[in-house]
Short mmCIF file of C-alpha atoms and ligand atoms in Angstrom, two decimals:
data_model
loop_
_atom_site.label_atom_id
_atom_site.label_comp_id
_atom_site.label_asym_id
_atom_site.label_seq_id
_atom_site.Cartn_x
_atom_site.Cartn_y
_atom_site.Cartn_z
CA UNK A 113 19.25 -18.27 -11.66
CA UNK A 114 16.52 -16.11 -11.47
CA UNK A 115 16.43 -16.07 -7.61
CA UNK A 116 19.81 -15.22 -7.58
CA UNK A 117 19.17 -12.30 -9.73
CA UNK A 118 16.27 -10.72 -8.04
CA UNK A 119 16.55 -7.67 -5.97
CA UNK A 120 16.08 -7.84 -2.29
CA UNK A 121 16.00 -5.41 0.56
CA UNK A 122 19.17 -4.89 2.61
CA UNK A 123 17.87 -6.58 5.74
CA UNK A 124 14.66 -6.19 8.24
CA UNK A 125 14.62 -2.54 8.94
CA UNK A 126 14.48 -1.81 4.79
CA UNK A 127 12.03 -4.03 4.58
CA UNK A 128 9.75 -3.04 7.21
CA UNK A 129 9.97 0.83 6.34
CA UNK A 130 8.92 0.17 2.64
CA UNK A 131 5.92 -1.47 3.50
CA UNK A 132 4.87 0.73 5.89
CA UNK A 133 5.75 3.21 3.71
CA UNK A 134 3.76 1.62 1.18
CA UNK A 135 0.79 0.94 3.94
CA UNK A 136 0.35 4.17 5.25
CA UNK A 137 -0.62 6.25 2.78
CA UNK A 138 -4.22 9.27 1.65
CA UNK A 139 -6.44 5.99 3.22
CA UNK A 140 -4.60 6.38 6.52
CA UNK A 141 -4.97 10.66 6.44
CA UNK A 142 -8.12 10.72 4.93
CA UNK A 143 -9.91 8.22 5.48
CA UNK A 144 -9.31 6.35 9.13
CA UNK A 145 -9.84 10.26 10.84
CA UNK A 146 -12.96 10.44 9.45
CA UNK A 147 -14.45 7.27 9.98
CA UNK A 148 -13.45 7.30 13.54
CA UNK A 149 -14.92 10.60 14.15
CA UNK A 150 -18.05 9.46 12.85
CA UNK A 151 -18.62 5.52 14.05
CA UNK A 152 -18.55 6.69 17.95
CA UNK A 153 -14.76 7.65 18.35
CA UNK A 154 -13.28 5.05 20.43
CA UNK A 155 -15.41 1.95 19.54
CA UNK A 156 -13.91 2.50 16.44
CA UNK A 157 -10.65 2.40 17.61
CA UNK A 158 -11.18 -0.41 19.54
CA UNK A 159 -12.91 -2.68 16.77
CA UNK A 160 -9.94 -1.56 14.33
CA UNK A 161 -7.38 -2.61 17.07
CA UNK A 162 -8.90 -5.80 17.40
CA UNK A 163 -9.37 -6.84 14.09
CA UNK A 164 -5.69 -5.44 12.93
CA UNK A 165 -4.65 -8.14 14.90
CA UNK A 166 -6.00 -10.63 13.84
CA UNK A 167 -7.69 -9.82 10.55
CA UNK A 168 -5.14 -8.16 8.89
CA UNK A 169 -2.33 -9.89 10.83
CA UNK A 170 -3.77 -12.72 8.62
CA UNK A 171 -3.92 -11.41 5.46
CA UNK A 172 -0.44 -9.26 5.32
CA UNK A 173 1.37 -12.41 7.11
CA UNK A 174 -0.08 -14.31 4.29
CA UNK A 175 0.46 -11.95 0.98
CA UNK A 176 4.44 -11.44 2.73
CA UNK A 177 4.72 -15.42 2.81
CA UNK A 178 3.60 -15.80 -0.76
CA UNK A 179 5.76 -13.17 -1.67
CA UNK A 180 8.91 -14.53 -0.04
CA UNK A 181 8.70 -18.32 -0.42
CA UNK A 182 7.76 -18.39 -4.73
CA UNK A 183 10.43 -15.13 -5.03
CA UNK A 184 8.11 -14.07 -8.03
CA UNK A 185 5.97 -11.10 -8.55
CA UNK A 186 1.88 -11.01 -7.83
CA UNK A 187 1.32 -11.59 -11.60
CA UNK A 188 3.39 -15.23 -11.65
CA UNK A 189 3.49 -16.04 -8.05
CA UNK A 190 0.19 -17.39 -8.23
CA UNK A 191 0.82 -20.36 -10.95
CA UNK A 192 4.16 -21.22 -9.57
CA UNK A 193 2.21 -22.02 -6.47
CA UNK A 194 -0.40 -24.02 -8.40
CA UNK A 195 -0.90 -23.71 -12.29
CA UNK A 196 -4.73 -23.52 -12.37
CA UNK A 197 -4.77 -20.78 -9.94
CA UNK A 198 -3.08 -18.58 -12.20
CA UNK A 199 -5.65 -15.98 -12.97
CA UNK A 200 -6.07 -14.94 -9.91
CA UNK A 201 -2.15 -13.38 -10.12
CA UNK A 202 -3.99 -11.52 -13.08
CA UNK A 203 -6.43 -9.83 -10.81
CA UNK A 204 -3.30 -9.26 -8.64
CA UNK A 205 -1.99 -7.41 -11.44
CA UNK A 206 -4.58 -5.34 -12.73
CA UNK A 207 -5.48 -4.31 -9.12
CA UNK A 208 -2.56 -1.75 -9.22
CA UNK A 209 -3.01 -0.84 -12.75
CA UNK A 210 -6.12 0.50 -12.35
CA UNK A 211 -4.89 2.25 -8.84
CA UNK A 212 -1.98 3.89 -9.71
CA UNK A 213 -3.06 6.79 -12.65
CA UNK A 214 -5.98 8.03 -10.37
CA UNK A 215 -3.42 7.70 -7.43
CA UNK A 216 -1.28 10.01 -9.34
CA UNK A 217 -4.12 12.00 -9.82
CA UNK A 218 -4.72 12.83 -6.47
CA UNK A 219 -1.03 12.65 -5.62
CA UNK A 220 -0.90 15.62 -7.84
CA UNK A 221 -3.67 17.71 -6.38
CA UNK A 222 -1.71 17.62 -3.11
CA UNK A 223 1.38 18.51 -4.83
CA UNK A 224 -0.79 21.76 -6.22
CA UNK A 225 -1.66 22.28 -2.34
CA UNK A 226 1.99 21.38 -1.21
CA UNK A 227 3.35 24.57 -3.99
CA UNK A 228 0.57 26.59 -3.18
CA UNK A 229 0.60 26.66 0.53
CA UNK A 230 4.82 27.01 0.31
CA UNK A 231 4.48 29.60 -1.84
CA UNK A 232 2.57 31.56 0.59
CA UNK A 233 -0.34 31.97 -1.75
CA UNK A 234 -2.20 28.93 -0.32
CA UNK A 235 -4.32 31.47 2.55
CA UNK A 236 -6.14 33.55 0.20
CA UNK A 237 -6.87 30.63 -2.26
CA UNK A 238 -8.81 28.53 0.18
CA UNK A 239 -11.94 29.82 -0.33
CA UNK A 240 -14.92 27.20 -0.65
CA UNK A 241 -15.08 26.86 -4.61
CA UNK A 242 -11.00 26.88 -5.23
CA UNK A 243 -10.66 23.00 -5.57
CA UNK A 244 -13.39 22.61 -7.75
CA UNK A 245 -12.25 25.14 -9.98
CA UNK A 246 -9.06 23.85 -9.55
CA UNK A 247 -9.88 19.80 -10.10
CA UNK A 248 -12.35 20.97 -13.67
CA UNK A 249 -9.72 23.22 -14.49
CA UNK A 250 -7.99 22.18 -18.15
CA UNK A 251 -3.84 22.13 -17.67
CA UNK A 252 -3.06 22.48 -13.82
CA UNK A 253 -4.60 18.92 -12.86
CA UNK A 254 -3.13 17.10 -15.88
CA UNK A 255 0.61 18.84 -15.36
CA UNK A 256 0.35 18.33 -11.51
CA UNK A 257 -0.26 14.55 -12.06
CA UNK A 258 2.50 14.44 -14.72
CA UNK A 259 4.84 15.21 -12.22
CA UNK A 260 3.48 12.99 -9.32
CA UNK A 261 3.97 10.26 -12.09
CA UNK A 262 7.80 10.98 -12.85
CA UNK A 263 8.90 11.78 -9.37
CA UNK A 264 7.30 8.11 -8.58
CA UNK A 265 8.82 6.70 -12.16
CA UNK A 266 12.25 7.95 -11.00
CA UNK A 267 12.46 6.39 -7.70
CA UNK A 268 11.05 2.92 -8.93
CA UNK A 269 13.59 3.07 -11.99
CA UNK A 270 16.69 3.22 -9.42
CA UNK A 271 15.82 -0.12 -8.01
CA UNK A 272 14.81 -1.74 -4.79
CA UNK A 273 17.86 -0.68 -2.52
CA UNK A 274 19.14 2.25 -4.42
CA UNK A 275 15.42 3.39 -5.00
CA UNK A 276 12.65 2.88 -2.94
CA UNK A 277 14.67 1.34 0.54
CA UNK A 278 16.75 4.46 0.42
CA UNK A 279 13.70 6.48 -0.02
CA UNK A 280 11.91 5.08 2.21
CA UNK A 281 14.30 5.05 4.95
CA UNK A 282 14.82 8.88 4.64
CA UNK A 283 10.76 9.82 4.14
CA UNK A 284 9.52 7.97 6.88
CA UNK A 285 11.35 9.37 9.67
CA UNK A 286 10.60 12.62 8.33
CA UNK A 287 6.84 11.79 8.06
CA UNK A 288 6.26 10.50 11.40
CA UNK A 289 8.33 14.24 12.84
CA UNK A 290 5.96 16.07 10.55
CA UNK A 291 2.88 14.51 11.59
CA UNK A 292 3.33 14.81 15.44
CA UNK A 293 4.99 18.62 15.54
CA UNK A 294 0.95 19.15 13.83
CA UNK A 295 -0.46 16.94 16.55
CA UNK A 296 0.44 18.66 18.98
CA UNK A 297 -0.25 21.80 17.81
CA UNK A 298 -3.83 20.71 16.80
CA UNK A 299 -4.13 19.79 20.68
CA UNK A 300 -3.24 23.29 21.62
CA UNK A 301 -5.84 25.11 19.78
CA UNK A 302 -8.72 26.97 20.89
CA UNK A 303 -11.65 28.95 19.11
CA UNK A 304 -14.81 31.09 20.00
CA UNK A 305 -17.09 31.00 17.76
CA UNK A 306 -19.91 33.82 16.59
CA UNK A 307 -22.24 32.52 19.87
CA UNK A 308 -19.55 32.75 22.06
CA UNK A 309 -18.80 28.57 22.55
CA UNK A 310 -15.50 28.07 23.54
CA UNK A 311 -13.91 25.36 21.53
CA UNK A 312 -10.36 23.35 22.31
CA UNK A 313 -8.51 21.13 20.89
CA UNK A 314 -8.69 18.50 24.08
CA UNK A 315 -12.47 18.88 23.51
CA UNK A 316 -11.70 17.60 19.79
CA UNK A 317 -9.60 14.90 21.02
CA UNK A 318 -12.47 13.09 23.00
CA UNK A 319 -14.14 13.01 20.12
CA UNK A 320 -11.42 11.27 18.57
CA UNK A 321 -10.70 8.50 21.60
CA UNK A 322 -14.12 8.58 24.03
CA UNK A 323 -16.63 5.55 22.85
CA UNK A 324 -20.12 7.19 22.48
CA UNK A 325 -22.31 4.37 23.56
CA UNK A 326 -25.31 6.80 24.04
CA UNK A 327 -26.90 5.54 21.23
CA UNK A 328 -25.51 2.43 20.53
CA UNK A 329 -27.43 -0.70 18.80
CA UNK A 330 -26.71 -3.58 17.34
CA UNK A 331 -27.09 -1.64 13.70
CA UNK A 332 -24.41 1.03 15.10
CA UNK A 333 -22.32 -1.67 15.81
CA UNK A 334 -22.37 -4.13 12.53
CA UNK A 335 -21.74 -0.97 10.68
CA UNK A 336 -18.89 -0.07 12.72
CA UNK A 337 -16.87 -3.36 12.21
CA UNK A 338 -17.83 -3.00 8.68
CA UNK A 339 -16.32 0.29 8.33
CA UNK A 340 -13.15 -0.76 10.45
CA UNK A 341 -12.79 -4.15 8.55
CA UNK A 342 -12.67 -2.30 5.02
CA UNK A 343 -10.69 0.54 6.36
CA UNK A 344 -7.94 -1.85 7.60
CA UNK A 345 -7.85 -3.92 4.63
CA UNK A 346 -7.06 -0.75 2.41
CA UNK A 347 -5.21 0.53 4.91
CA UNK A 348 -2.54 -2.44 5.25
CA UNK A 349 -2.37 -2.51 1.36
CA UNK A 350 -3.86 -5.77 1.01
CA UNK A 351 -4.97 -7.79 -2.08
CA UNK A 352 -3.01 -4.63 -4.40
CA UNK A 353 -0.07 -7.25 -5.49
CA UNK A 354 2.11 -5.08 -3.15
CA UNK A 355 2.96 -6.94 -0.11
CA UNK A 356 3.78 -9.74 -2.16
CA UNK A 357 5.96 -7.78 -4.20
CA UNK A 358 7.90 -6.15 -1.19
CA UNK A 359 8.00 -10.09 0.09
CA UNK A 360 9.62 -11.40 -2.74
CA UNK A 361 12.18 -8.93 -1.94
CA UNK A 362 12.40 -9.91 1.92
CA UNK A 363 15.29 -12.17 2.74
CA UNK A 364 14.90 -15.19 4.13
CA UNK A 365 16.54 -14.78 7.27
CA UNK A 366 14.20 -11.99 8.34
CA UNK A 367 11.34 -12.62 11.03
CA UNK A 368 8.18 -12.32 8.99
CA UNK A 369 5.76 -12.40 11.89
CA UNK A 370 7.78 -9.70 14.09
CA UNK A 371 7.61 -7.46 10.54
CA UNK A 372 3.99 -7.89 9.90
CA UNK A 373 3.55 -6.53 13.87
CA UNK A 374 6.08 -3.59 13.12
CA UNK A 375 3.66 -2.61 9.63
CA UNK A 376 0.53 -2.85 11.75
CA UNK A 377 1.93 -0.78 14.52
CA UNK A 378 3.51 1.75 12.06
CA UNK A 379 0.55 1.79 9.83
CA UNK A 380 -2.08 1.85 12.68
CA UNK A 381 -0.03 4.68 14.82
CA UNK A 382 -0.07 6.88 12.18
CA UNK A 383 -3.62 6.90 11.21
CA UNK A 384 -4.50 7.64 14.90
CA UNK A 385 -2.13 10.54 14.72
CA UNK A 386 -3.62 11.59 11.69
CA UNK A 387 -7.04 11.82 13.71
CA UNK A 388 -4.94 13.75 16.36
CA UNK A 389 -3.86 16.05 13.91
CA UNK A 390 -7.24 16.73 12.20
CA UNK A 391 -10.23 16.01 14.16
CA UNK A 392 -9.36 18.47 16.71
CA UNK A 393 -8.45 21.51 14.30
CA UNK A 394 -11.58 20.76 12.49
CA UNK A 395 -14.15 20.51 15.85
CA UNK A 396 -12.35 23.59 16.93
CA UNK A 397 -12.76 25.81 13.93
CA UNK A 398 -15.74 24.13 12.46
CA UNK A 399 -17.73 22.30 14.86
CA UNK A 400 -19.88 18.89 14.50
CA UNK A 401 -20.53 19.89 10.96
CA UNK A 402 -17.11 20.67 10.41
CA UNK A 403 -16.29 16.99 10.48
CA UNK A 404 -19.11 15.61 7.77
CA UNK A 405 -17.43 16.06 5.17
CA UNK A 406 -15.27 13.42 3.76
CA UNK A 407 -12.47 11.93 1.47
CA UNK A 408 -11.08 14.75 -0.72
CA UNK A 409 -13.82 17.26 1.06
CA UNK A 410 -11.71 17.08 3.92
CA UNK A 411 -8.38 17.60 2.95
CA UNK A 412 -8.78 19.80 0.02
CA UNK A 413 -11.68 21.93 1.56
CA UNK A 414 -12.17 21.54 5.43
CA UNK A 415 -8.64 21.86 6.45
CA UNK A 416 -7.19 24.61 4.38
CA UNK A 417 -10.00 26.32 5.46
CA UNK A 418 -8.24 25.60 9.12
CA UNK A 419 -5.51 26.09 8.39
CA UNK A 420 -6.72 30.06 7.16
CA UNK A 421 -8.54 30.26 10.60
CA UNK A 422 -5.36 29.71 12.51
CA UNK A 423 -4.28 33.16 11.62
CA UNK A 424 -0.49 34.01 11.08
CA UNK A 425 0.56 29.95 11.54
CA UNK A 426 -1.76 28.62 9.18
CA UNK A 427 0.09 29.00 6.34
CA UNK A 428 3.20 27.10 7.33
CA UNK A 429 1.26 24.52 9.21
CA UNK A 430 -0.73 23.48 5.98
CA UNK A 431 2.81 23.45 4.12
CA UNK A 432 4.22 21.04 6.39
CA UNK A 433 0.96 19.39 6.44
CA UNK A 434 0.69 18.98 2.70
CA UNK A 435 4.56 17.72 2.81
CA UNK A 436 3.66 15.22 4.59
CA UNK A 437 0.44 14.15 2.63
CA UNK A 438 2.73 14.33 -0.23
CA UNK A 439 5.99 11.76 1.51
CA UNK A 440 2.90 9.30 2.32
CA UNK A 441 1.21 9.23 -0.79
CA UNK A 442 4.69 9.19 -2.41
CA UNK A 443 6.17 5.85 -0.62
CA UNK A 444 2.42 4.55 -1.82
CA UNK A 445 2.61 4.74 -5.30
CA UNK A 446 5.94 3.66 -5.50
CA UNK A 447 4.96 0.51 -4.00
CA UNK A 448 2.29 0.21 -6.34
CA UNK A 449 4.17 0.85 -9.43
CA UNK A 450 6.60 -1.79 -8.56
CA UNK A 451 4.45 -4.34 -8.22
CA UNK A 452 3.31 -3.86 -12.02
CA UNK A 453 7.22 -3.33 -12.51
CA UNK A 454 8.28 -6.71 -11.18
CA UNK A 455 5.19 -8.41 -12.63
CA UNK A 456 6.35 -7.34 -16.40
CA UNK A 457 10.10 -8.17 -15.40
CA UNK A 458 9.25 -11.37 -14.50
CA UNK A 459 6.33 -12.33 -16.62
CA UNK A 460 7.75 -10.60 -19.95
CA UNK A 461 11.90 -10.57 -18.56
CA UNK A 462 11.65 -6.84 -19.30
CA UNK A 463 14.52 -4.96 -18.13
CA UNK A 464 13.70 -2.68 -14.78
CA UNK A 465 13.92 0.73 -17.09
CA UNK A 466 11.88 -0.55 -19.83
CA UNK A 467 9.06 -1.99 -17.27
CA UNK A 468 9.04 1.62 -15.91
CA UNK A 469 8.12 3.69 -18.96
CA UNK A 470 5.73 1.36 -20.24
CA UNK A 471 3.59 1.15 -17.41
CA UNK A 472 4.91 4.93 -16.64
CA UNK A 473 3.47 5.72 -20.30
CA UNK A 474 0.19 3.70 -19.73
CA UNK A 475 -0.47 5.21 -16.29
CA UNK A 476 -0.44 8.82 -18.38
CA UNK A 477 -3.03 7.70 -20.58
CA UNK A 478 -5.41 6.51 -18.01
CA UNK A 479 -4.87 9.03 -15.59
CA UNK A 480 -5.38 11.64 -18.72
CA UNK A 481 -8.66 10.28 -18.60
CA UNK A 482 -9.17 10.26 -15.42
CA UNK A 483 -8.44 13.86 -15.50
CA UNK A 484 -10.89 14.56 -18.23
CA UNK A 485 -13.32 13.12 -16.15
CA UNK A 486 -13.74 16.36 -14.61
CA UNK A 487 -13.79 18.69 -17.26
CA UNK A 488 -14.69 17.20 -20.95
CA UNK A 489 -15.53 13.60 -20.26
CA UNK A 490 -17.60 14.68 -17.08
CA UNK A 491 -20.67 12.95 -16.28
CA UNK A 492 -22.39 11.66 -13.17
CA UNK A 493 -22.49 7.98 -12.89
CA UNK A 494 -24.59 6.03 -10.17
CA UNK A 495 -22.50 3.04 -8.24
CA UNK A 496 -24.20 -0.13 -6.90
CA UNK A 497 -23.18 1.37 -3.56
CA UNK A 498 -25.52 4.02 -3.90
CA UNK A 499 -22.54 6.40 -4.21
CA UNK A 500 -21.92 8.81 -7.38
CA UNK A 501 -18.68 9.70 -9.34
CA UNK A 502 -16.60 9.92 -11.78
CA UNK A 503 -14.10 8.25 -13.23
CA UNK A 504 -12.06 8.02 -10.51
CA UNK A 505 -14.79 6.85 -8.66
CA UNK A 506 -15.47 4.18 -11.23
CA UNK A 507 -12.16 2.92 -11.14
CA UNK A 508 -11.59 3.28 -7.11
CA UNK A 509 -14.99 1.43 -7.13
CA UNK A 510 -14.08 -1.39 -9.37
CA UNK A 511 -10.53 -2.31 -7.86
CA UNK A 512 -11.52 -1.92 -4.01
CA UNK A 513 -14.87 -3.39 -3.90
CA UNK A 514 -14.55 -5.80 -6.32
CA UNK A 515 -11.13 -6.65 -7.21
CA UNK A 516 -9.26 -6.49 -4.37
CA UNK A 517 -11.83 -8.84 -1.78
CA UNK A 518 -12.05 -11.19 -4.58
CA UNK A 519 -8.75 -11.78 -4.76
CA UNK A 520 -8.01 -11.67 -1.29
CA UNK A 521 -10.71 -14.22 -1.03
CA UNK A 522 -9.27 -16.18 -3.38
CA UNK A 523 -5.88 -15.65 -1.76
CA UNK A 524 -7.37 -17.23 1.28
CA UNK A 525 -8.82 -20.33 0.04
CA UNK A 526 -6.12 -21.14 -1.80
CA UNK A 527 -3.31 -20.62 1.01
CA UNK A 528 -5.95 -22.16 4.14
CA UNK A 529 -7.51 -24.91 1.54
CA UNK A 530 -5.88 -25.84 -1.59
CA UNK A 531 -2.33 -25.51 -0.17
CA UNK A 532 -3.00 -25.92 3.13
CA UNK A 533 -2.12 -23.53 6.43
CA UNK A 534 0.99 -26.10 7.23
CA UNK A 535 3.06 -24.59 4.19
CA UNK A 536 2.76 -21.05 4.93
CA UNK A 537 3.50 -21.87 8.73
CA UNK A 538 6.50 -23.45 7.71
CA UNK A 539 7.68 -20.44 5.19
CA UNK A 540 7.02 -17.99 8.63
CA UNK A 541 9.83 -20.41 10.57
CA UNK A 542 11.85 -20.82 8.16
CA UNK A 543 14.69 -18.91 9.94
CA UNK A 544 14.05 -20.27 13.31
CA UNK A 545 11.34 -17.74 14.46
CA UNK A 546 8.46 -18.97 16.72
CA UNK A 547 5.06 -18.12 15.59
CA UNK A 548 3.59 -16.97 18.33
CA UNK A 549 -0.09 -16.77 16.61
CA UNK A 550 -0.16 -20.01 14.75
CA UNK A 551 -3.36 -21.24 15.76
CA UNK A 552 -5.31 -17.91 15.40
CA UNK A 553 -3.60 -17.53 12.35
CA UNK A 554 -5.24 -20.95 10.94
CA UNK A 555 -8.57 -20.44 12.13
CA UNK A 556 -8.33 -17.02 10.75
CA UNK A 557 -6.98 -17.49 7.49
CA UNK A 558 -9.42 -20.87 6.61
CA UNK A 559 -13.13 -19.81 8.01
CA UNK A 560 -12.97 -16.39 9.80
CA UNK A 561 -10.86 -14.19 7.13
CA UNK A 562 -12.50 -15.49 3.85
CA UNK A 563 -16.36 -14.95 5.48
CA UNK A 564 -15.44 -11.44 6.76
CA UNK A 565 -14.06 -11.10 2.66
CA UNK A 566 -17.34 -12.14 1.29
CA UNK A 567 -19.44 -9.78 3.53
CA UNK A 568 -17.12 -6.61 2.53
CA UNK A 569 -18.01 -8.04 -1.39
CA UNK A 570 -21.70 -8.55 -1.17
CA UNK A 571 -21.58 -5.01 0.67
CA UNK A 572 -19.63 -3.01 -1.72
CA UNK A 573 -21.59 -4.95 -4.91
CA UNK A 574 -25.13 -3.53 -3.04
CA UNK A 575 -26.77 -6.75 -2.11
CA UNK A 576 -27.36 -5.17 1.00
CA UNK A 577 -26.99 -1.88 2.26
N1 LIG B 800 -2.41 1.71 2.05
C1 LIG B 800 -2.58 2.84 1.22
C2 LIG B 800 -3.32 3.94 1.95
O1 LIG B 800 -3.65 3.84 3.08
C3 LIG B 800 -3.35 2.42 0.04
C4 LIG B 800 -2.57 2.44 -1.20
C5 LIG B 800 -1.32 1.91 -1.29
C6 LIG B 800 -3.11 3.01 -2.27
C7 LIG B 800 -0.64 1.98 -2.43
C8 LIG B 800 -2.44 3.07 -3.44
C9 LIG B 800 -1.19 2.59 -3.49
O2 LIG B 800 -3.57 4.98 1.36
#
């Protein structure tokens, strides 16, 4: 009765834009540019590529299967698999509760950038201290996150089809246009600087793609897989409750493996053009130094200051820019939301609506907090990492580096050892499809995949450093 019921997406092409919709998202902007400026430009790449492929080829393949064959949502699929591993569909649960109000905190500082920049304004406001004042400031943050909130709220309320497949099938397109018209353009810049060095935007783009082996050790090179191995699991939005979510909705008569390769490409295409896009306009305007700075640094600070340097364009480049930051992080919390969504219908048989504003309502409360965090409630809080925050760093801390590889590696065992690899193989064929990377996919998913999980958790927790 119930499968009957349950939403699904229209067919393949639905499916595959949601969850790349879903997978590329601030980590892919933000986050993969950075990192593969700084761990030697195209060794990066290449140790990403490689372990895209067969990393987290393993681990989305695997959170889609559980997803499609139970029809359930993270928070029950679990125990209708096998009762005793029911608590780890909890940790599947709480994963995106904790995400989603600091995601729609930061989904509404770019709105603030998005109106700012449109408005024409954005040019003289970049100045150095302008996001700080703005992030500590009392009422902007806390409206500008209210809003992120409802717009996602909205889209999850109208359903899967109606909602966020129709969405998603209009942003995307629109997303990937966006981000290559500023590719190119980043390409095509030059700069002189106050000594008179000539800077260009090719220049910037070797950066991006050239391995730098001049230094290279076997240090450089374990913290390079690291980087790309924790990267890509955010990235692909793995162990968030998501992909199973988005399975449950997948029919059965779609290829799974042929999707998973579609969300990899999509996902990893678009975080290379995302380096296209900044790492040039940054080297050319800013230099080496331009490019240390990281996270929200980068995008709230670095490149509006760019985008001031490119002169009469810069405004309308950093509005479509911030558009487009705003589509991806958009299609992201959506997904997010409805995996809590479909966990309370299922778990509680809530009604779609009702499912919504309560975890709509709860996400304001938290993220009110989280808001706070930089004004009233501020304080400076040491993490085992050796990083500082706040509390959004607390809470980004908690679900990625602990959370989210603990349930993954949980995820693994039980799939490769308690269920064995045979039953998932058989949910990826189900429709006649030949899995092409069966055996990798074993091997990977029972001894490679849950090792490489461990290391990324003793990492994060600050065993070693
Ligand atoms: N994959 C997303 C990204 O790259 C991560 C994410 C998804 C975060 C959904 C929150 C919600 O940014």
């Amino acid at each position: 009765m119930m499968e009957n019921n349950r939403n699904s997406f229209t067919g393949s092409i639905g499916f595959i834009l949601a969850a790349a919709g879903s997978a590329v998202g601030l980590g892919n902007i933000w986050r993969f540019p950075y990192l593969a400026a700084r761990d030697g430009g195209g060794l990066f790449l290449f140790v990403y590529l490689i372990l895209a492929v067969t990393f987290g080829f393993t681990l989305l393949t695997t959170e889609i299967a559980i997803g499609r064959k139970t029809k359930q949502s993270p928070l029950t699929a679990y125990g209708y698999l096998k009762k005793e591993w029911k608590c780890v569909g909890v940790i599947s649960c709480l994963v995106p509760m904790m995400i989603l109000p600091y995601y729609c905190v930061i989904g509404g500082w770019v709105i603030k950038y998005f109106i700012v920049f449109l408005t024409g304004s954005g040019i003289q406001s970049t100045s150095e201290g302008y996001f700080s004042s703005f992030i500590t400031g009392e009422s902007d943050p806390f409206i500008m996150m209210i809003l992120f909130l409802l717009i996602t709220v909205m889209i999850v309320v109208l359903g899967v089809k109606n909602g966020i497949e129709k969405f998603s099938e209009l942003i995307m397109p629109l997303l990937v246009v966006l981000i290559m018209i500023i590719s190119v353009y980043s390409l095509t810049l030059s700069y002189k600087d106050e000594n008179g060095v000539l800077r260009t935007g090719l220049q910037g783009l070797k950066v991006l793609c050239v391995p730098d082996f001049s230094n290279i050790t076997f240090s450089v090179l374990a913290k390079t897989v690291m980087d790309a191995m924790g990267q890509l699991f955010y990235s692909l939005s793995i162990a968030m409750g998501i992909m199973i979510t988005y399975g449950s909705y997948m029919k059965d008569t779609t290829a799974l493996e042929k999707s998973v390769t579609k969300i990899e490409i999509f996902d990893t295409a678009i975080a290379f053009l995302a380096g296209v896009m900044i790492i040039p306009s940054v080297y050319v305007f800013m230099g080496y130094e331009g490019m240390e700075a990281s996270g929200p640094e980068l995008m709230f600070v670095s490149l509006p200051m760019v985008f001031k340097q490119m002169g009469r364009w810069g405004g309308l480049v950093g509005g479509l820019f911030f558009a487009m930051v705003l589509f991806a992080a958009v299609t992201s919390s959506v997904s997010i939301l409805e995996a809590i969504v479909s966990s309370l219908m299922d778990r509680y048989g809530m009604s779609r609506n009702k499912a919504a504003i309560v975890e709509g309502a709860m996400a304001l409360i938290i993220g009110t907090v989280v808001c706070l965090g930089y004004n009233r409630l501020y304080f400076e809080f040491e993490l085992p990492n050796g990083a500082s925050g706040q509390i959004l760093d607390i809470m980004d801390y908690i679900s990625n580096n602990i959370l989210m590889p603990i349930g993954s590696m949980c995820t693994c065992i039980l799939a490769g050892w308690v269920l064995k690899p045979g039953m998932f193989v058989d949910e990826i064929t189900k429709n006649g499809e030949v899995f092409k990377r069966k055996n990798l996919y074993i091997v990977m998913l029972k001894f490679i995949a849950p090792i490489m999980l461990m290391i990324i958790f003793i990492k994060a927790v600050g065993i070693i450093r």
